[in-house]
Structures are given as C-alpha cells and as structure tokens.
CSV table of C-alpha atoms in Angstrom, one decimal:
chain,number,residue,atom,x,y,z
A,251,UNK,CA,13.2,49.6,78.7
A,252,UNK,CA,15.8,51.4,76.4
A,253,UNK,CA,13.5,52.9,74.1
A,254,UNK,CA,10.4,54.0,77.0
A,255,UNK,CA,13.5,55.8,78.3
A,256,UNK,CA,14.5,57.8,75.2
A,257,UNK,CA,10.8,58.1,74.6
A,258,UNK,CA,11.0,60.2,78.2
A,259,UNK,CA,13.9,62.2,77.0
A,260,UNK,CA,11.7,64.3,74.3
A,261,UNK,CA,14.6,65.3,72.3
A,262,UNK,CA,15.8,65.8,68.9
A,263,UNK,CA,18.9,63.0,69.7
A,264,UNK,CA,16.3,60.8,71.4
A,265,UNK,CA,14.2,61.3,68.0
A,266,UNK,CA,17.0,59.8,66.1
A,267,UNK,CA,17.5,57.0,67.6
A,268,UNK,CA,14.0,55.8,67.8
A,269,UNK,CA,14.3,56.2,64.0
A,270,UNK,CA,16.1,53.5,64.5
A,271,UNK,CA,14.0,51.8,66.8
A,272,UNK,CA,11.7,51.4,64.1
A,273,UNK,CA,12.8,48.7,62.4
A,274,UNK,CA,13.2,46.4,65.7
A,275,UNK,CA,11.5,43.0,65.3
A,276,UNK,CA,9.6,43.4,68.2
A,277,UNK,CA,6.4,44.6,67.4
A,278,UNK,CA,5.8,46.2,70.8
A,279,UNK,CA,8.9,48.0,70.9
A,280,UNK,CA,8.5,49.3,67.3
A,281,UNK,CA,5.1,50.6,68.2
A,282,UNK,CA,6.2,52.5,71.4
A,283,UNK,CA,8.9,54.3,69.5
A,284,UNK,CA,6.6,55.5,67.3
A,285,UNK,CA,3.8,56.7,69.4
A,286,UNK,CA,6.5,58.7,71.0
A,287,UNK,CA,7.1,60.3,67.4
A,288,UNK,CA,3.6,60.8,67.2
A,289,UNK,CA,2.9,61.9,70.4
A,290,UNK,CA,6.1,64.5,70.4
A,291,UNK,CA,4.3,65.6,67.2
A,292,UNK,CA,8.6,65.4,65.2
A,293,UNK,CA,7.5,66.0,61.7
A,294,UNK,CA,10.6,65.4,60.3
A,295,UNK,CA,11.1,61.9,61.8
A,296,UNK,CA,7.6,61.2,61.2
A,297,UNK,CA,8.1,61.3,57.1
A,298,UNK,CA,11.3,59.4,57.6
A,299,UNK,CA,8.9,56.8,59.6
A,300,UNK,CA,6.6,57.0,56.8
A,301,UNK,CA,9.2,55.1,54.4
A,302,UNK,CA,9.8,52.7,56.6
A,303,UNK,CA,9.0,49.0,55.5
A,304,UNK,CA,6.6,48.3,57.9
A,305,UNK,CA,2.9,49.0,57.5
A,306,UNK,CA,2.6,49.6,61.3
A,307,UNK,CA,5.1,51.8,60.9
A,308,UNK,CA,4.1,53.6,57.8
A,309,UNK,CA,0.0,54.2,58.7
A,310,UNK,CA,1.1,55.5,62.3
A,311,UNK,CA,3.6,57.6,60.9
A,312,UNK,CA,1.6,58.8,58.0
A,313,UNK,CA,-2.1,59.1,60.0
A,314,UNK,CA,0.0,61.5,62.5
A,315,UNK,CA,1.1,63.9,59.6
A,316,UNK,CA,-3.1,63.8,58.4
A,317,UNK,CA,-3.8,65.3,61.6
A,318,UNK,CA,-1.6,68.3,60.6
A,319,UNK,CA,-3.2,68.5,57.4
A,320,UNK,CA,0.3,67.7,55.6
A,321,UNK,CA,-0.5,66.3,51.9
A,322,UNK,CA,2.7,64.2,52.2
A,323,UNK,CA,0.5,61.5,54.0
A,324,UNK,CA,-1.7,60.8,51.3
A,325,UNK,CA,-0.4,58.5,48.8
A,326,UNK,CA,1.1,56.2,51.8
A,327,UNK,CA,-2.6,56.2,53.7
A,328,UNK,CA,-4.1,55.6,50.0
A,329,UNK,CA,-1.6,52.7,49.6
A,330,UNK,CA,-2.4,51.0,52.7
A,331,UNK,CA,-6.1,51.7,52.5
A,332,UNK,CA,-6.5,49.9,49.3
A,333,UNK,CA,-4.2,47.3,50.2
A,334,UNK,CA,-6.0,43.4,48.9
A,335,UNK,CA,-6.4,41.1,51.7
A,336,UNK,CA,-3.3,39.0,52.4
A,337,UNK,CA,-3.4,35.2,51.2
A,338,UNK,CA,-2.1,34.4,54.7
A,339,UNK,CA,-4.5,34.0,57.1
A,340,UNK,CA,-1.9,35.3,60.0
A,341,UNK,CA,-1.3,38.4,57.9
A,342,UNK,CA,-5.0,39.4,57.8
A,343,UNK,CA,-5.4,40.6,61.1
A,344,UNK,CA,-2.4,43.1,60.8
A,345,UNK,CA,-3.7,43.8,57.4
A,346,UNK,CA,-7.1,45.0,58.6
A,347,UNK,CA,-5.8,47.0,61.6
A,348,UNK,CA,-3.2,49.2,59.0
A,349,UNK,CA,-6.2,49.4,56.6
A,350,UNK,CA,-8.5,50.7,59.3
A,351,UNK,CA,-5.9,53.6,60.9
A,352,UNK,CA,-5.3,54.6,57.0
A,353,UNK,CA,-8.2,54.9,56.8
A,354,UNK,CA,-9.0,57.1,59.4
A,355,UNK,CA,-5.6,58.8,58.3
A,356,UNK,CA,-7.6,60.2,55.4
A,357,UNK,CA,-10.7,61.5,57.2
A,358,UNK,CA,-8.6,63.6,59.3
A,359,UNK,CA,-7.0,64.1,56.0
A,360,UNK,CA,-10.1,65.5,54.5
A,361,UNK,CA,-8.4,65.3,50.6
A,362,UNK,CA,-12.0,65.2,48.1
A,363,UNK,CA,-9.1,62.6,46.3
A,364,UNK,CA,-10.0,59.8,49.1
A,365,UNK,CA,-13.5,59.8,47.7
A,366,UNK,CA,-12.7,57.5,45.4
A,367,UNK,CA,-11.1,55.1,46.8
A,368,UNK,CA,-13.2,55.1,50.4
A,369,UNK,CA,-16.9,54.5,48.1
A,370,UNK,CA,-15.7,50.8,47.3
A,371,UNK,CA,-14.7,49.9,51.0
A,372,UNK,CA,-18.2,50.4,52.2
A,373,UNK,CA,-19.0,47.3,50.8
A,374,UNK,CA,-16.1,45.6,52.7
A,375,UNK,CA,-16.7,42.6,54.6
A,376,UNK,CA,-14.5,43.3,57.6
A,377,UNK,CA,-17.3,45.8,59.6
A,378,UNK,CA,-14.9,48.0,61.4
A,379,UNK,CA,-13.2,48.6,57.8
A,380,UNK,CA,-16.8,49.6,56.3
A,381,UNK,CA,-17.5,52.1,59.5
A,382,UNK,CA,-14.1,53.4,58.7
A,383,UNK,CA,-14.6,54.2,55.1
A,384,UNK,CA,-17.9,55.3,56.1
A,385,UNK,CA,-15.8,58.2,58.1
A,386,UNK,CA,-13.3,59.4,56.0
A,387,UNK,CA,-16.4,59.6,53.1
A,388,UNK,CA,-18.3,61.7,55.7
A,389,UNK,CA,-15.1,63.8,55.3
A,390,UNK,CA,-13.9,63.6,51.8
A,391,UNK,CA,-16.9,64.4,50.5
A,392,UNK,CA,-18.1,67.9,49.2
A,393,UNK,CA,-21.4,69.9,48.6
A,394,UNK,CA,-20.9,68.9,44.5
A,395,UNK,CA,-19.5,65.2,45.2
A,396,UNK,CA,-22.7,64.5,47.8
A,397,UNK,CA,-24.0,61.6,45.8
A,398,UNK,CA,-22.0,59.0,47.8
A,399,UNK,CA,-23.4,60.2,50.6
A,400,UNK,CA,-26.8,60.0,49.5
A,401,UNK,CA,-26.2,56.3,48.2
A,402,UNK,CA,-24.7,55.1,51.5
A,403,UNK,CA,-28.3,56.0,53.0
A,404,UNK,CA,-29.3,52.7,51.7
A,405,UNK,CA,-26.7,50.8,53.1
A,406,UNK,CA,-27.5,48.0,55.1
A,407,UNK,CA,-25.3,48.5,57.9
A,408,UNK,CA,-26.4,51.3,60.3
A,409,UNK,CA,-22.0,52.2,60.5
A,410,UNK,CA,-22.7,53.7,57.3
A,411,UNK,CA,-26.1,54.8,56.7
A,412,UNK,CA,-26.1,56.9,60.0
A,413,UNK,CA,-22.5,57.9,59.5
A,414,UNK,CA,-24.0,59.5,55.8
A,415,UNK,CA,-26.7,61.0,57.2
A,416,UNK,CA,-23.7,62.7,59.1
A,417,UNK,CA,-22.2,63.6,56.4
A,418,UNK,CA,-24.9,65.3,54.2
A,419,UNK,CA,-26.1,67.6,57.6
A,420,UNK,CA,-22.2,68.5,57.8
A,421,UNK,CA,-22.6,69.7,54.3
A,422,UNK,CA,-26.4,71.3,55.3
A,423,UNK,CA,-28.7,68.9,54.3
A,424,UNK,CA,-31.6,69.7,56.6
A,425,UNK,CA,-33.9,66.6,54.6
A,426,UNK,CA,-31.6,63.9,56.7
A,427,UNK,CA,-31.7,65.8,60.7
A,428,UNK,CA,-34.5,63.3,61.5
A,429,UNK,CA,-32.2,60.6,60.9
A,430,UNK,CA,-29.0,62.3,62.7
A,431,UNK,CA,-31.6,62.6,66.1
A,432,UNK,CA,-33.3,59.1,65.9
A,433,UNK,CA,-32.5,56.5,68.5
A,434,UNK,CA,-31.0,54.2,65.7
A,435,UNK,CA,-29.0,57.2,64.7
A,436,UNK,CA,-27.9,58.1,68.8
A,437,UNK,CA,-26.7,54.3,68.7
A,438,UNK,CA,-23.8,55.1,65.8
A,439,UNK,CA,-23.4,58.4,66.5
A,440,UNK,CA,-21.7,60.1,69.3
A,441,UNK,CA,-23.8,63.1,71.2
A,442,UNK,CA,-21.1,65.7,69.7
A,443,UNK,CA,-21.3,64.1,66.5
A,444,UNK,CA,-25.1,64.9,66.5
A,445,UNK,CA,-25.0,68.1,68.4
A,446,UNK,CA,-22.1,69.6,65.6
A,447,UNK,CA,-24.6,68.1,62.9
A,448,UNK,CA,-27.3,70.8,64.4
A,449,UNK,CA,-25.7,73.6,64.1
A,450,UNK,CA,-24.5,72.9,60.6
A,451,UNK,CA,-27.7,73.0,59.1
A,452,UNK,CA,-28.4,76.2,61.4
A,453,UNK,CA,-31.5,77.9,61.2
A,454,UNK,CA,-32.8,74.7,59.1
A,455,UNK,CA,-32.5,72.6,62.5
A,456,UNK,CA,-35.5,74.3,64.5
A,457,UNK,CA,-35.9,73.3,67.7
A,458,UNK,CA,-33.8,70.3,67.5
A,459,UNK,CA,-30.9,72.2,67.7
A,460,UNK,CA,-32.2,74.2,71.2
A,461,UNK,CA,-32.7,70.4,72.5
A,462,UNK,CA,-28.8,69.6,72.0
C-alpha cells in the first residue's frame, strides 16, 4: 500500500525511494515500483534499476530505456536474452518471461548488433521466445543483413515465417506481399502490421495497398 502511494506521488523523492523498493522480496511489490519508473518514464532511476540484481528488475528497467532509443539498454537486454535455461525447474518460468521482454527490449531497440544473437533463438523451444526473436529480427535487420530474413521463410512455425515476411516488405521486398495479405499471414499478423507493410513497398504494392 506504501509503495502504490508513492507510485501516485509522481515525484523525483517518490522516485528514490522506489529505488529502494526494488530490491523488496515481494515480487509484486518490486514489480509495481518499477512500472511506476517505467510508466513516469525517470531515466535516471531507470539505469540505476537496470543494475539491480534482479532480472525482473533489470529487463523492465532496461526494455523501458529501448523504447527511448538509449544504447545503455543493450548489453543488459543482450545478457538476459541469451541467458541458458536454468537447471531448476521453478526458475524456468521466470527465466522465459525475462528472456521474452529482453527480447522485445531489443526490437524496440532496433541495434543491427541484436541480429546475431536473435537468429539462434528462432530455433528455441519455448514458442513465445521464438515469436519474440522472430520480432526483434524483423527489427534488427537491414536491407544488406536480409538473409536472416529470407531463411526464417522456411521456418516451420508460422510466428516466424509470417513475422519475416514482415520484415523483408518493411525493408521493400514486394516478392513476399502475397504472404503478408494471406489468411495464414492475417492469423500472425496484426491488421496495422499488414497495412504499414503496404505502404512500405509503395507503388510495388498495387492495389493491395488501396484494399488496406
């Protein structure tokens, strides 16, 4: 009750002490003090939240900053992206859920460094981690660095194989639009997602783009 009442005062002294907050034992708690970093958009505190020793700390903290496009976030969402899978099986769930926000930490990110490390986790077995990677790829990715793109096509898991298709119209690739616009493709991707793909490619779109 302490800490949703500092979260209400939106204020530099209320920011400090939810620094604090941070490293309470209660999950819950920790969480709500740093959504209210996040959502009061404090910079400052958010790189001190990003060294905390918590993961849940440190992805929230550090896929906040990404949205800002501040370079700072990088190494911490890399660390946490790439993390193995914990030996204990209690650990795996927390593990997955800090693996998938850093991961969506670096598509906001956009840093062509992510490619890298994102091409691997495709393969995961955990699907929401494969439609993850699948996102920040879609994002990392450049018109010279396309070829991860165009090998997730193949993919068996339409996460990834519609979310490349994505991709490669972001960058212009008119040969993947039928794709993008199928009914398969309408059941990964969102109607903006689609729409925003059409008017990439432009003129190269014809009529599908009128239709959106």
């Amino acid at each position: 009750l302490a800490t949703e009442a500092l979260v209400k005062k939106h204020s530099k002294a209320a920011q400090q002490v939810l620094l604090k907050v941070l490293a309470d034992p209660d999950r819950d708690v920790r969480l709500t003090a740093v959504n209210a970093l996040v959502d009061d958009d404090a910079k400052a505190a958010l790189h001190e939240a990003m060294k905390s020793d918590r993961p849940d700390i440190r992805v929230r903290a550090a896929a906040a900053l990404a949205k800002h496009g501040d370079p700072a976030a990088f190494e911490v969402l890399k660390a946490l992206a790439t993390a193995p899978t914990p030996d204990q099986k209690e650990r795996v769930s927390d593990w997955a859920e800090a693996a998938e926000l850093a991961l969506y930490g670096l598509a906001e990110l956009g840093d062509p460094r992510a490619l890298p490390l994102v091409t691997p986790l495709l393969e995961s077995p955990v699907g929401k981690l494969r439609k993850a990677a699948a996102t920040a790829l879609v994002w990392a990715s450049r018109s010279d660095t396309a070829a991860s793109l165009r090998e997730a096509l193949k993919h068996a898991d339409p996460e990834v194989k519609y979310r490349a298709a994505l991709g490669l119209a972001y960058l212009g690739d008119a040969t993947v639009a039928p794709l993008v616009r199928s009914q398969e493709g309408s059941s990964v991707l969102t109607p903006a997602e689609q729409f925003t793909a059409m008017i990439a490619l432009g003129p190269a779109a014809g009529v599908a783009a009128t239709v959106y």
